[in-house]
């Protein structure tokens, strides 16, 4: 028989959950392990957590009401957007004490101000919808990543997402002017201002950007918009090595008047995996090469565009100097999309191929070739049957330095070496002044790695901030710190 104290505690908890259900109404909650599964398991299938309840508030006031009850009763909250986190950030722990607070029902565009070049959206807006709403108003929201059809703005801002346009427009953090946040005690902080200049003390919104839901729940944001591109030209280029790719990037930036929007690196293996798992994809260049770059120039000028000529001249001189071995230039939007399918399906293709270990790392752009080679040597010393699938945003110094299990293996022996692979790759990153998480965040996956590599003063400051804002530790416990 349960002890009287435990019975009383369970009754209080059930009463708290009933109050939460009342706040959000009958459409605002989901119960039962099967119904909650899309929310309790992560995209990669690495984490299978448990939750008391999935709560789906429809307004900021409802979010505040739910959080206030959780604060009163010490109920942990896992904020969730599209649940596309690649590091277990949006999945609850296995102890089943937390509720998941999904922002999916908060998807209103509250305001679009073309003259101010801003859009004010709720946290549950899907990224692709924000891009489309901006485009309808002849404006451009540049944040772009392969998960854009399901990830949500609140999740993008909470992970300070990167993606394929960082080179020109910056990370998610740089695209935000204002935020509305529900604090761990249920108070609403209204920082929803569309100002490009505001020096009235601490920039509080920065606390919540990239905080992975550990300091507050983002409910809305004012985002920066840009002039809509009038011309985009893409080239799929074969390059002799990573060093040549970096040289090509530097030249393309200078020669195009800094019009490079995208510079994505892909080894042959990525192209092969995408061609294998996605039937509707094509090899842009008939000859096989060891590595490629997807280079894209963009113009926003309304006059006559000379972008095509610029791209051709950049590639011609690069070809003469041996920086490019071969290239296909897109002749239509359909062909451009064909290039993109190879890049955008890279993560999914890796997943379909079987077990993999991901390293989302960055080093200064100037050291990326050195890093690529040094880490490969160490990885091969651990296990030379592993397949290196290192692709990504070379223009930002960011590689997805992923390792794929040997072909045909069940992945068990490979995954057993997870920590050894992590150690050699992350040691190399840190030796070169890099970061062990460039854009995906820390979540649960890299919590121990963060503690291992981050200096004591930084960790101390982070813990101080967490304790000051969330003293009861109810927001996304067990993540980041
Ligand atoms: P979730 O996964 O739901 O949550 C992510 C984190 O934010 C969690 O810690 C969660 O608790 C917190 N959170 C979510 N919403 C809120 C909120 N409203 N308030 C407070 N905290 C919140 N990432 C990149 O940066 N660049 C890429 O190129 C990229 N490519 C990807 C490709 C694929 C195929 C996939 C599956 C993922 C990719 N990601 C990439 C990772 C992921 O999509 C991004 O991190 C995305 O920004 C997460 O958004 P989400 O809405 O799915 O957030
Ligand atoms: Zn990426």
Short mmCIF file of C-alpha atoms and ligand atoms in Angstrom, two decimals:
data_model
loop_
_atom_site.label_atom_id
_atom_site.label_comp_id
_atom_site.label_asym_id
_atom_site.label_seq_id
_atom_site.Cartn_x
_atom_site.Cartn_y
_atom_site.Cartn_z
CA UNK A 1 0.00 0.00 0.00
CA UNK A 2 1.23 3.50 -0.85
CA UNK A 3 2.28 5.68 2.07
CA UNK A 4 -0.28 8.37 2.99
CA UNK A 5 2.16 11.14 2.00
CA UNK A 6 2.57 9.62 -1.49
CA UNK A 7 -1.19 9.31 -1.89
CA UNK A 8 -1.69 12.92 -0.87
CA UNK A 9 1.04 14.01 -3.29
CA UNK A 10 -0.55 12.08 -6.17
CA UNK A 11 -3.93 13.68 -5.38
CA UNK A 12 -2.43 17.18 -5.36
CA UNK A 13 -0.67 16.46 -8.66
CA UNK A 14 -3.86 15.16 -10.27
CA UNK A 15 -5.69 18.25 -9.06
CA UNK A 16 -2.96 20.43 -10.63
CA UNK A 17 -3.27 18.57 -13.94
CA UNK A 18 -7.06 19.05 -13.84
CA UNK A 19 -6.55 22.77 -13.34
CA UNK A 20 -4.17 22.84 -16.34
CA UNK A 21 -6.80 21.06 -18.47
CA UNK A 22 -9.36 23.67 -17.46
CA UNK A 23 -7.02 26.51 -18.49
CA UNK A 24 -6.53 25.14 -22.03
CA UNK A 25 -10.02 23.67 -22.58
CA UNK A 26 -10.95 20.31 -24.12
CA UNK A 27 -9.04 20.92 -27.40
CA UNK A 28 -5.88 21.86 -25.59
CA UNK A 29 -4.54 18.64 -24.12
CA UNK A 30 -3.65 15.06 -25.02
CA UNK A 31 -3.27 12.12 -22.63
CA UNK A 32 -2.23 8.47 -22.98
CA UNK A 33 1.14 7.04 -24.07
CA UNK A 34 0.05 6.18 -27.65
CA UNK A 35 -1.58 9.52 -28.39
CA UNK A 36 1.40 11.37 -26.91
CA UNK A 37 4.06 9.36 -28.81
CA UNK A 38 4.65 11.93 -31.61
CA UNK A 39 5.59 14.37 -28.81
CA UNK A 40 7.52 12.06 -26.47
CA UNK A 41 9.93 10.62 -29.06
CA UNK A 42 12.50 12.55 -31.07
CA UNK A 43 13.04 12.80 -34.84
CA UNK A 44 16.13 10.60 -34.84
CA UNK A 45 14.55 7.88 -32.69
CA UNK A 46 17.31 8.25 -30.08
CA UNK A 47 15.12 9.41 -27.18
CA UNK A 48 11.87 7.89 -26.01
CA UNK A 49 10.63 9.90 -23.04
CA UNK A 50 7.46 9.89 -20.94
CA UNK A 51 5.07 12.70 -20.06
CA UNK A 52 2.03 13.24 -17.84
CA UNK A 53 0.24 15.34 -20.39
CA UNK A 54 0.75 17.18 -23.66
CA UNK A 55 -0.70 20.68 -23.30
CA UNK A 56 -1.49 22.80 -26.34
CA UNK A 57 -2.44 26.35 -25.30
CA UNK A 58 -3.99 28.62 -27.92
CA UNK A 59 -2.94 32.00 -26.46
CA UNK A 60 -0.12 33.59 -24.49
CA UNK A 61 -2.50 33.98 -21.53
CA UNK A 62 -3.18 30.24 -21.58
CA UNK A 63 0.57 29.52 -21.66
CA UNK A 64 0.99 31.83 -18.67
CA UNK A 65 -1.87 30.13 -16.83
CA UNK A 66 -0.38 26.66 -17.37
CA UNK A 67 3.12 27.75 -16.36
CA UNK A 68 1.83 29.45 -13.18
CA UNK A 69 0.21 26.18 -12.06
CA UNK A 70 3.39 24.21 -12.87
CA UNK A 71 5.38 26.76 -10.88
CA UNK A 72 3.07 26.41 -7.89
CA UNK A 73 3.26 22.60 -7.89
CA UNK A 74 6.84 22.16 -9.15
CA UNK A 75 5.80 20.33 -12.32
CA UNK A 76 8.57 20.20 -14.96
CA UNK A 77 7.73 21.64 -18.42
CA UNK A 78 9.28 20.65 -21.75
CA UNK A 79 8.51 23.36 -24.35
CA UNK A 80 8.08 21.95 -27.83
CA UNK A 81 7.69 23.28 -31.37
CA UNK A 82 8.01 20.97 -34.37
CA UNK A 83 9.99 18.36 -32.39
CA UNK A 84 12.76 18.28 -35.00
CA UNK A 85 15.57 18.78 -32.47
CA UNK A 86 18.61 16.73 -33.40
CA UNK A 87 19.96 16.65 -29.83
CA UNK A 88 16.98 15.48 -27.75
CA UNK A 89 16.16 19.02 -26.58
CA UNK A 90 12.40 18.72 -27.05
CA UNK A 91 11.95 15.24 -25.58
CA UNK A 92 11.00 14.70 -21.91
CA UNK A 93 13.05 12.56 -19.53
CA UNK A 94 11.99 8.94 -18.89
CA UNK A 95 10.77 9.56 -15.31
CA UNK A 96 7.41 10.74 -16.65
CA UNK A 97 7.05 13.71 -14.29
CA UNK A 98 6.99 16.47 -16.94
CA UNK A 99 4.28 17.92 -19.11
CA UNK A 100 5.05 18.83 -22.72
CA UNK A 101 3.93 22.32 -23.67
CA UNK A 102 3.43 22.32 -27.42
CA UNK A 103 3.16 25.71 -29.14
CA UNK A 104 1.55 24.17 -32.24
CA UNK A 105 -1.82 25.88 -31.78
CA UNK A 106 -0.29 29.34 -31.56
CA UNK A 107 0.28 30.03 -35.25
CA UNK A 108 -1.13 33.49 -35.91
CA UNK A 109 0.71 36.20 -37.81
CA UNK A 110 -0.03 39.12 -35.53
CA UNK A 111 1.33 41.85 -37.76
CA UNK A 112 3.19 42.38 -41.00
CA UNK A 113 4.79 45.79 -41.46
CA UNK A 114 6.40 46.02 -44.92
CA UNK A 115 7.62 49.59 -44.34
CA UNK A 116 9.40 48.52 -41.14
CA UNK A 117 10.53 45.29 -42.83
CA UNK A 118 9.14 43.21 -39.94
CA UNK A 119 6.69 40.40 -39.29
CA UNK A 120 5.27 39.59 -35.85
CA UNK A 121 4.46 35.90 -35.48
CA UNK A 122 3.43 33.48 -32.78
CA UNK A 123 5.87 30.79 -31.73
CA UNK A 124 3.92 27.94 -33.32
CA UNK A 125 4.14 29.32 -36.87
CA UNK A 126 5.84 26.78 -39.11
CA UNK A 127 9.02 28.27 -40.62
CA UNK A 128 7.91 27.69 -44.23
CA UNK A 129 4.63 29.53 -43.52
CA UNK A 130 6.54 32.56 -42.24
CA UNK A 131 8.68 32.55 -45.41
CA UNK A 132 5.50 32.39 -47.53
CA UNK A 133 3.69 35.15 -45.66
CA UNK A 134 6.71 37.42 -46.10
CA UNK A 135 6.91 36.57 -49.80
CA UNK A 136 3.20 37.42 -50.26
CA UNK A 137 4.05 40.93 -49.02
CA UNK A 138 7.01 41.18 -51.43
CA UNK A 139 9.48 40.67 -48.59
CA UNK A 140 11.97 37.94 -47.68
CA UNK A 141 12.50 35.98 -44.46
CA UNK A 142 15.85 34.28 -45.04
CA UNK A 143 16.01 31.58 -42.34
CA UNK A 144 16.01 28.30 -44.27
CA UNK A 145 16.72 24.71 -43.28
CA UNK A 146 15.73 21.24 -44.40
CA UNK A 147 13.18 20.88 -41.58
CA UNK A 148 11.38 24.12 -42.53
CA UNK A 149 8.12 22.33 -43.40
CA UNK A 150 7.69 21.19 -39.77
CA UNK A 151 9.97 23.16 -37.42
CA UNK A 152 8.42 26.23 -35.76
CA UNK A 153 9.71 29.75 -35.16
CA UNK A 154 9.73 29.28 -31.37
CA UNK A 155 11.96 26.22 -31.80
CA UNK A 156 14.16 27.99 -34.35
CA UNK A 157 14.75 30.91 -31.99
CA UNK A 158 15.22 28.69 -28.94
CA UNK A 159 17.96 26.75 -30.74
CA UNK A 160 19.34 29.82 -32.52
CA UNK A 161 19.01 27.79 -35.72
CA UNK A 162 21.44 28.25 -38.59
CA UNK A 163 20.67 26.64 -41.93
CA UNK A 164 21.75 27.49 -45.44
CA UNK A 165 21.55 31.30 -45.53
CA UNK A 166 23.64 32.23 -42.48
CA UNK A 167 26.55 33.41 -44.62
CA UNK A 168 24.56 36.39 -45.88
CA UNK A 169 21.85 36.94 -43.23
CA UNK A 170 23.18 35.50 -39.96
CA UNK A 171 21.78 32.95 -37.49
CA UNK A 172 18.21 33.03 -36.15
CA UNK A 173 19.46 35.26 -33.32
CA UNK A 174 20.38 37.99 -35.79
CA UNK A 175 16.91 37.95 -37.33
CA UNK A 176 15.03 38.92 -34.15
CA UNK A 177 14.05 42.42 -33.03
CA UNK A 178 11.63 41.59 -30.23
CA UNK A 179 10.22 38.72 -28.16
CA UNK A 180 7.28 37.87 -25.95
CA UNK A 181 8.18 35.29 -23.31
CA UNK A 182 6.34 33.51 -20.51
CA UNK A 183 8.73 33.32 -17.55
CA UNK A 184 9.03 30.23 -15.28
CA UNK A 185 6.78 31.84 -12.65
CA UNK A 186 4.01 32.49 -15.18
CA UNK A 187 4.62 36.22 -15.71
CA UNK A 188 4.55 37.52 -19.29
CA UNK A 189 7.55 39.55 -20.45
CA UNK A 190 6.46 41.78 -23.32
CA UNK A 191 9.54 42.67 -25.35
CA UNK A 192 7.71 42.69 -28.67
CA UNK A 193 9.30 45.78 -30.17
CA UNK A 194 10.19 46.24 -33.82
CA UNK A 195 13.13 48.57 -33.20
CA UNK A 196 16.50 48.43 -34.86
CA UNK A 197 17.88 50.77 -32.26
CA UNK A 198 17.12 50.38 -28.56
CA UNK A 199 19.90 50.92 -26.03
CA UNK A 200 17.83 50.97 -22.86
CA UNK A 201 19.92 48.61 -20.77
CA UNK A 202 20.45 44.87 -21.05
CA UNK A 203 19.29 43.21 -24.26
CA UNK A 204 16.98 40.80 -22.43
CA UNK A 205 15.75 38.95 -25.51
CA UNK A 206 19.25 37.51 -25.98
CA UNK A 207 18.77 35.49 -22.79
CA UNK A 208 16.01 33.43 -24.39
CA UNK A 209 17.48 33.07 -27.90
CA UNK A 210 19.41 29.80 -28.02
CA UNK A 211 18.37 28.93 -24.43
CA UNK A 212 16.64 25.74 -25.60
CA UNK A 213 13.57 26.37 -23.47
CA UNK A 214 15.49 26.39 -20.17
CA UNK A 215 14.76 30.02 -19.22
CA UNK A 216 11.32 30.86 -20.60
CA UNK A 217 8.71 29.98 -23.19
CA UNK A 218 8.84 32.12 -26.29
CA UNK A 219 5.27 32.85 -27.36
CA UNK A 220 5.82 35.45 -30.12
CA UNK A 221 8.57 37.30 -31.95
CA UNK A 222 9.15 40.33 -34.16
CA UNK A 223 11.35 39.11 -37.02
CA UNK A 224 13.42 41.10 -39.50
CA UNK A 225 12.49 40.95 -43.17
CA UNK A 226 14.62 41.78 -46.20
CA UNK A 227 14.04 42.80 -49.83
CA UNK A 228 12.82 39.84 -51.85
CA UNK A 229 15.44 38.31 -54.17
CA UNK A 230 14.83 39.15 -57.80
CA UNK A 231 17.36 36.73 -59.23
CA UNK A 232 19.05 33.58 -57.90
CA UNK A 233 21.70 31.55 -59.75
CA UNK A 234 22.98 28.18 -58.59
CA UNK A 235 25.98 26.11 -59.52
CA UNK A 236 26.77 22.55 -58.51
CA UNK A 237 30.56 22.41 -58.65
CA UNK A 238 33.02 19.54 -58.35
CA UNK A 239 36.04 20.66 -56.32
CA UNK A 240 39.40 18.90 -55.88
CA UNK A 241 39.47 19.23 -52.07
CA UNK A 242 38.13 21.16 -49.07
CA UNK A 243 40.93 23.76 -49.23
CA UNK A 244 39.97 24.63 -52.82
CA UNK A 245 36.35 24.98 -51.72
CA UNK A 246 37.36 27.56 -49.10
CA UNK A 247 39.48 29.49 -51.63
CA UNK A 248 36.55 29.42 -54.06
CA UNK A 249 34.27 30.82 -51.37
CA UNK A 250 36.60 33.75 -50.64
CA UNK A 251 36.87 34.61 -54.33
CA UNK A 252 33.17 34.22 -55.03
CA UNK A 253 32.35 36.61 -52.19
CA UNK A 254 34.79 39.26 -53.42
CA UNK A 255 34.01 38.92 -57.14
CA UNK A 256 30.23 38.92 -56.73
CA UNK A 257 29.99 41.97 -54.46
CA UNK A 258 29.27 39.63 -51.54
CA UNK A 259 26.24 38.14 -53.29
CA UNK A 260 26.94 34.56 -52.10
CA UNK A 261 23.85 33.39 -50.23
CA UNK A 262 24.69 29.70 -50.00
CA UNK A 263 27.90 27.73 -49.96
CA UNK A 264 27.28 24.09 -49.06
CA UNK A 265 29.84 21.31 -49.19
CA UNK A 266 28.98 17.66 -50.00
CA UNK A 267 31.25 14.66 -50.37
CA UNK A 268 30.39 12.05 -53.01
CA UNK A 269 29.01 9.71 -50.35
CA UNK A 270 26.22 12.19 -49.51
CA UNK A 271 25.24 12.40 -53.18
CA UNK A 272 25.30 8.58 -53.41
CA UNK A 273 23.15 8.16 -50.28
CA UNK A 274 20.54 10.67 -51.49
CA UNK A 275 20.43 9.10 -54.98
CA UNK A 276 20.01 5.68 -53.36
CA UNK A 277 17.20 6.59 -50.94
CA UNK A 278 15.33 9.25 -52.97
CA UNK A 279 14.31 7.96 -56.42
CA UNK A 280 13.30 11.43 -57.63
CA UNK A 281 16.88 12.78 -57.57
CA UNK A 282 19.53 13.17 -60.26
CA UNK A 283 23.28 13.51 -60.47
CA UNK A 284 23.91 17.02 -61.91
CA UNK A 285 27.34 16.10 -63.30
CA UNK A 286 27.79 12.83 -65.20
CA UNK A 287 31.42 12.22 -64.20
CA UNK A 288 31.94 11.13 -60.57
CA UNK A 289 34.03 13.42 -58.39
CA UNK A 290 35.05 13.11 -54.74
CA UNK A 291 33.38 16.29 -53.46
CA UNK A 292 31.09 19.09 -54.48
CA UNK A 293 29.94 22.55 -53.53
CA UNK A 294 26.48 24.02 -54.01
CA UNK A 295 27.10 27.72 -54.64
CA UNK A 296 24.29 30.22 -54.95
CA UNK A 297 24.37 33.92 -55.77
CA UNK A 298 21.42 36.18 -55.07
CA UNK A 299 20.43 39.64 -56.24
CA UNK A 300 17.72 41.87 -54.80
CA UNK A 301 18.14 44.70 -57.25
CA UNK A 302 15.07 45.55 -59.33
CA UNK A 303 17.05 46.60 -62.43
CA UNK A 304 18.60 44.33 -65.05
CA UNK A 305 20.47 41.45 -63.38
CA UNK A 306 23.94 40.40 -64.47
CA UNK A 307 24.07 37.56 -61.94
CA UNK A 308 24.30 34.76 -64.52
CA UNK A 309 27.29 36.40 -66.18
CA UNK A 310 28.93 36.99 -62.79
CA UNK A 311 28.53 33.35 -61.79
CA UNK A 312 29.95 32.16 -65.11
CA UNK A 313 32.98 34.42 -64.85
CA UNK A 314 33.67 33.30 -61.25
CA UNK A 315 33.51 29.65 -62.28
CA UNK A 316 35.61 30.19 -65.40
CA UNK A 317 38.51 31.74 -63.54
CA UNK A 318 38.20 29.14 -60.75
CA UNK A 319 38.31 26.39 -63.40
CA UNK A 320 41.46 27.90 -64.93
CA UNK A 321 43.12 27.93 -61.51
CA UNK A 322 42.14 24.36 -60.69
CA UNK A 323 39.73 25.30 -57.88
CA UNK A 324 36.77 23.84 -59.77
CA UNK A 325 37.00 20.62 -61.80
CA UNK A 326 33.55 20.67 -63.37
CA UNK A 327 30.26 22.50 -62.82
CA UNK A 328 26.58 22.49 -63.70
CA UNK A 329 24.77 25.83 -63.69
CA UNK A 330 21.01 25.69 -63.16
CA UNK A 331 19.09 26.71 -66.28
CA UNK A 332 15.66 26.67 -64.64
CA UNK A 333 14.02 26.76 -61.23
CA UNK A 334 13.31 23.02 -61.60
CA UNK A 335 16.99 22.30 -62.11
CA UNK A 336 17.89 24.49 -59.17
CA UNK A 337 15.48 22.49 -57.01
CA UNK A 338 17.19 19.31 -58.26
CA UNK A 339 20.51 20.59 -56.89
CA UNK A 340 18.83 21.43 -53.60
CA UNK A 341 17.25 18.00 -53.24
CA UNK A 342 20.74 16.54 -52.96
CA UNK A 343 21.58 18.86 -50.09
CA UNK A 344 18.23 18.98 -48.30
CA UNK A 345 17.74 15.22 -48.18
CA UNK A 346 21.20 14.59 -46.76
CA UNK A 347 20.06 14.14 -43.12
CA UNK A 348 17.05 12.03 -44.07
CA UNK A 349 19.18 9.85 -46.38
CA UNK A 350 21.61 9.26 -43.53
CA UNK A 351 18.72 8.22 -41.31
CA UNK A 352 17.39 5.79 -43.94
CA UNK A 353 20.87 4.35 -44.45
CA UNK A 354 21.08 3.27 -40.79
CA UNK A 355 23.08 4.11 -37.68
CA UNK A 356 25.06 7.34 -37.62
CA UNK A 357 26.87 9.53 -35.12
CA UNK A 358 26.49 13.26 -35.70
CA UNK A 359 28.97 16.02 -34.91
CA UNK A 360 27.60 19.50 -35.61
CA UNK A 361 30.83 21.47 -35.27
CA UNK A 362 32.40 24.74 -36.32
CA UNK A 363 35.91 26.13 -36.67
CA UNK A 364 37.10 29.38 -38.29
CA UNK A 365 36.43 29.09 -42.05
CA UNK A 366 40.17 29.43 -42.66
CA UNK A 367 40.88 26.21 -40.68
CA UNK A 368 38.13 23.99 -42.01
CA UNK A 369 40.34 22.01 -44.44
CA UNK A 370 42.90 21.43 -41.70
CA UNK A 371 40.15 20.26 -39.35
CA UNK A 372 38.59 17.97 -41.95
CA UNK A 373 41.85 16.11 -42.51
CA UNK A 374 43.04 16.01 -38.88
CA UNK A 375 39.73 14.68 -37.56
CA UNK A 376 39.53 12.09 -40.35
CA UNK A 377 42.94 10.73 -39.41
CA UNK A 378 41.87 10.31 -35.77
CA UNK A 379 38.48 8.82 -36.67
CA UNK A 380 40.16 6.25 -38.90
CA UNK A 381 42.53 5.36 -36.06
CA UNK A 382 39.46 4.44 -33.97
CA UNK A 383 37.80 2.39 -36.72
CA UNK A 384 38.78 2.42 -40.36
CA UNK A 385 35.53 0.83 -41.59
CA UNK A 386 33.49 3.89 -40.66
CA UNK A 387 32.08 6.04 -43.48
CA UNK A 388 32.66 9.79 -43.23
CA UNK A 389 29.59 11.84 -44.26
CA UNK A 390 30.90 15.35 -43.58
CA UNK A 391 28.73 17.93 -45.29
CA UNK A 392 27.26 21.33 -44.67
CA UNK A 393 27.72 25.00 -44.25
CA UNK A 394 31.40 25.46 -45.09
CA UNK A 395 30.66 29.14 -45.72
CA UNK A 396 29.99 29.47 -41.96
CA UNK A 397 32.86 27.21 -40.88
CA UNK A 398 30.19 24.67 -39.90
CA UNK A 399 30.42 21.00 -40.90
CA UNK A 400 28.06 18.19 -40.05
CA UNK A 401 30.98 15.87 -39.45
CA UNK A 402 28.82 12.77 -39.35
CA UNK A 403 29.97 9.20 -39.19
CA UNK A 404 27.93 6.44 -40.79
CA UNK A 405 28.07 2.77 -39.81
CA UNK A 406 29.85 0.51 -42.32
CA UNK A 407 27.63 -0.63 -45.21
CA UNK A 408 25.47 -3.63 -44.36
CA UNK A 409 26.32 -3.59 -40.63
CA UNK A 410 23.57 -3.55 -37.99
CA UNK A 411 25.34 -0.58 -36.42
CA UNK A 412 25.66 -2.03 -32.90
CA UNK A 413 29.46 -2.33 -32.80
CA UNK A 414 29.72 1.06 -34.47
CA UNK A 415 27.41 2.80 -31.99
CA UNK A 416 29.27 1.23 -29.07
CA UNK A 417 32.20 3.49 -30.05
CA UNK A 418 30.09 6.66 -29.83
CA UNK A 419 32.08 8.23 -27.00
CA UNK A 420 35.46 7.46 -28.55
CA UNK A 421 34.38 9.08 -31.83
CA UNK A 422 32.98 12.10 -29.95
CA UNK A 423 36.21 12.52 -28.05
CA UNK A 424 38.55 12.56 -31.07
CA UNK A 425 36.31 14.79 -33.19
CA UNK A 426 35.52 17.27 -30.39
CA UNK A 427 39.14 17.37 -29.16
CA UNK A 428 40.21 18.34 -32.67
CA UNK A 429 37.49 21.01 -32.86
CA UNK A 430 38.51 22.55 -29.55
CA UNK A 431 42.23 22.47 -30.44
CA UNK A 432 41.34 24.62 -33.46
CA UNK A 433 39.33 27.17 -31.50
CA UNK A 434 36.00 25.72 -32.63
CA UNK A 435 32.63 24.83 -31.11
CA UNK A 436 31.17 21.37 -30.34
CA UNK A 437 27.70 22.63 -31.27
CA UNK A 438 27.51 25.02 -34.20
CA UNK A 439 23.75 25.17 -34.76
CA UNK A 440 21.80 22.23 -33.29
CA UNK A 441 22.27 23.13 -29.62
CA UNK A 442 23.10 21.00 -26.59
CA UNK A 443 19.83 19.38 -25.47
CA UNK A 444 20.43 16.05 -23.78
CA UNK A 445 22.83 14.71 -26.36
CA UNK A 446 25.71 17.09 -25.69
CA UNK A 447 25.12 17.98 -22.03
CA UNK A 448 28.13 16.01 -20.81
CA UNK A 449 30.25 17.24 -23.70
CA UNK A 450 29.40 20.84 -22.76
CA UNK A 451 30.42 20.20 -19.16
CA UNK A 452 33.65 18.60 -20.41
CA UNK A 453 34.72 21.37 -22.78
CA UNK A 454 33.20 24.64 -21.54
CA UNK A 455 35.41 26.65 -19.20
CA UNK A 456 34.47 26.95 -15.53
CA UNK A 457 33.69 30.66 -15.61
CA UNK A 458 31.26 30.26 -18.52
CA UNK A 459 29.51 27.33 -16.82
CA UNK A 460 29.30 29.30 -13.60
CA UNK A 461 27.71 32.29 -15.38
CA UNK A 462 25.24 30.00 -17.15
CA UNK A 463 24.20 28.34 -13.86
CA UNK A 464 23.84 31.75 -12.19
CA UNK A 465 21.50 32.95 -14.94
CA UNK A 466 19.47 29.73 -14.77
CA UNK A 467 19.12 29.93 -10.97
CA UNK A 468 18.08 33.60 -11.11
CA UNK A 469 15.37 33.17 -13.74
CA UNK A 470 14.17 29.63 -12.97
CA UNK A 471 15.00 29.02 -9.29
CA UNK A 472 12.68 26.02 -9.06
CA UNK A 473 14.33 24.47 -12.13
CA UNK A 474 11.02 23.56 -13.81
CA UNK A 475 11.83 24.63 -17.36
CA UNK A 476 13.26 21.85 -19.54
CA UNK A 477 15.19 20.22 -16.68
CA UNK A 478 18.12 18.03 -17.65
CA UNK A 479 18.79 19.97 -20.84
CA UNK A 480 21.91 22.04 -21.60
CA UNK A 481 23.29 22.24 -18.04
P1 LIG B 1 11.84 21.59 -31.20
O1 LIG B 1 12.61 20.44 -31.71
O2 LIG B 1 10.43 21.34 -30.86
O3 LIG B 1 12.58 22.22 -29.93
C1 LIG B 1 13.95 22.54 -29.97
C2 LIG B 1 14.38 23.14 -28.62
O4 LIG B 1 13.74 24.40 -28.41
C3 LIG B 1 13.98 22.29 -27.42
O5 LIG B 1 14.94 22.46 -26.42
C4 LIG B 1 12.65 22.89 -26.97
O6 LIG B 1 12.40 22.68 -25.61
C5 LIG B 1 12.87 24.35 -27.28
N1 LIG B 1 11.66 25.07 -27.69
C6 LIG B 1 10.84 24.82 -28.74
N2 LIG B 1 9.89 25.76 -28.84
C7 LIG B 1 10.11 26.64 -27.82
C8 LIG B 1 9.48 27.84 -27.39
N3 LIG B 1 8.43 28.33 -28.03
N4 LIG B 1 9.98 28.46 -26.30
C9 LIG B 1 11.05 27.97 -25.64
N5 LIG B 1 11.69 26.85 -25.99
C10 LIG B 1 11.23 26.20 -27.08
N6 LIG B 1 19.05 23.07 -37.37
C11 LIG B 1 19.82 24.07 -37.82
O7 LIG B 1 20.17 24.96 -37.06
N7 LIG B 1 20.25 24.11 -39.12
C12 LIG B 1 19.90 23.17 -40.02
O8 LIG B 1 20.31 23.23 -41.16
C13 LIG B 1 19.06 22.10 -39.57
N8 LIG B 1 18.66 21.16 -40.42
C14 LIG B 1 17.83 20.17 -39.98
C15 LIG B 1 17.39 19.20 -40.87
C16 LIG B 1 16.53 18.20 -40.47
C17 LIG B 1 16.05 17.18 -41.46
C18 LIG B 1 16.10 18.14 -39.12
C19 LIG B 1 15.16 17.07 -38.64
C20 LIG B 1 16.55 19.08 -38.22
C21 LIG B 1 17.42 20.10 -38.62
N9 LIG B 1 17.88 21.07 -37.75
C22 LIG B 1 18.66 22.09 -38.20
C23 LIG B 1 17.52 20.99 -36.33
C24 LIG B 1 16.12 21.58 -36.00
O9 LIG B 1 15.28 21.56 -37.04
C25 LIG B 1 16.27 23.00 -35.61
O10 LIG B 1 16.99 23.06 -34.45
C26 LIG B 1 14.91 23.71 -35.41
O11 LIG B 1 15.20 25.03 -35.23
C27 LIG B 1 14.08 23.18 -34.24
O12 LIG B 1 12.75 23.70 -34.34
P2 LIG B 1 11.51 22.91 -33.72
O13 LIG B 1 10.31 23.78 -33.82
O14 LIG B 1 11.38 21.56 -34.30
O15 LIG B 1 11.94 22.81 -32.20
ZN1 LIG B 2 22.91 22.25 -40.83
#
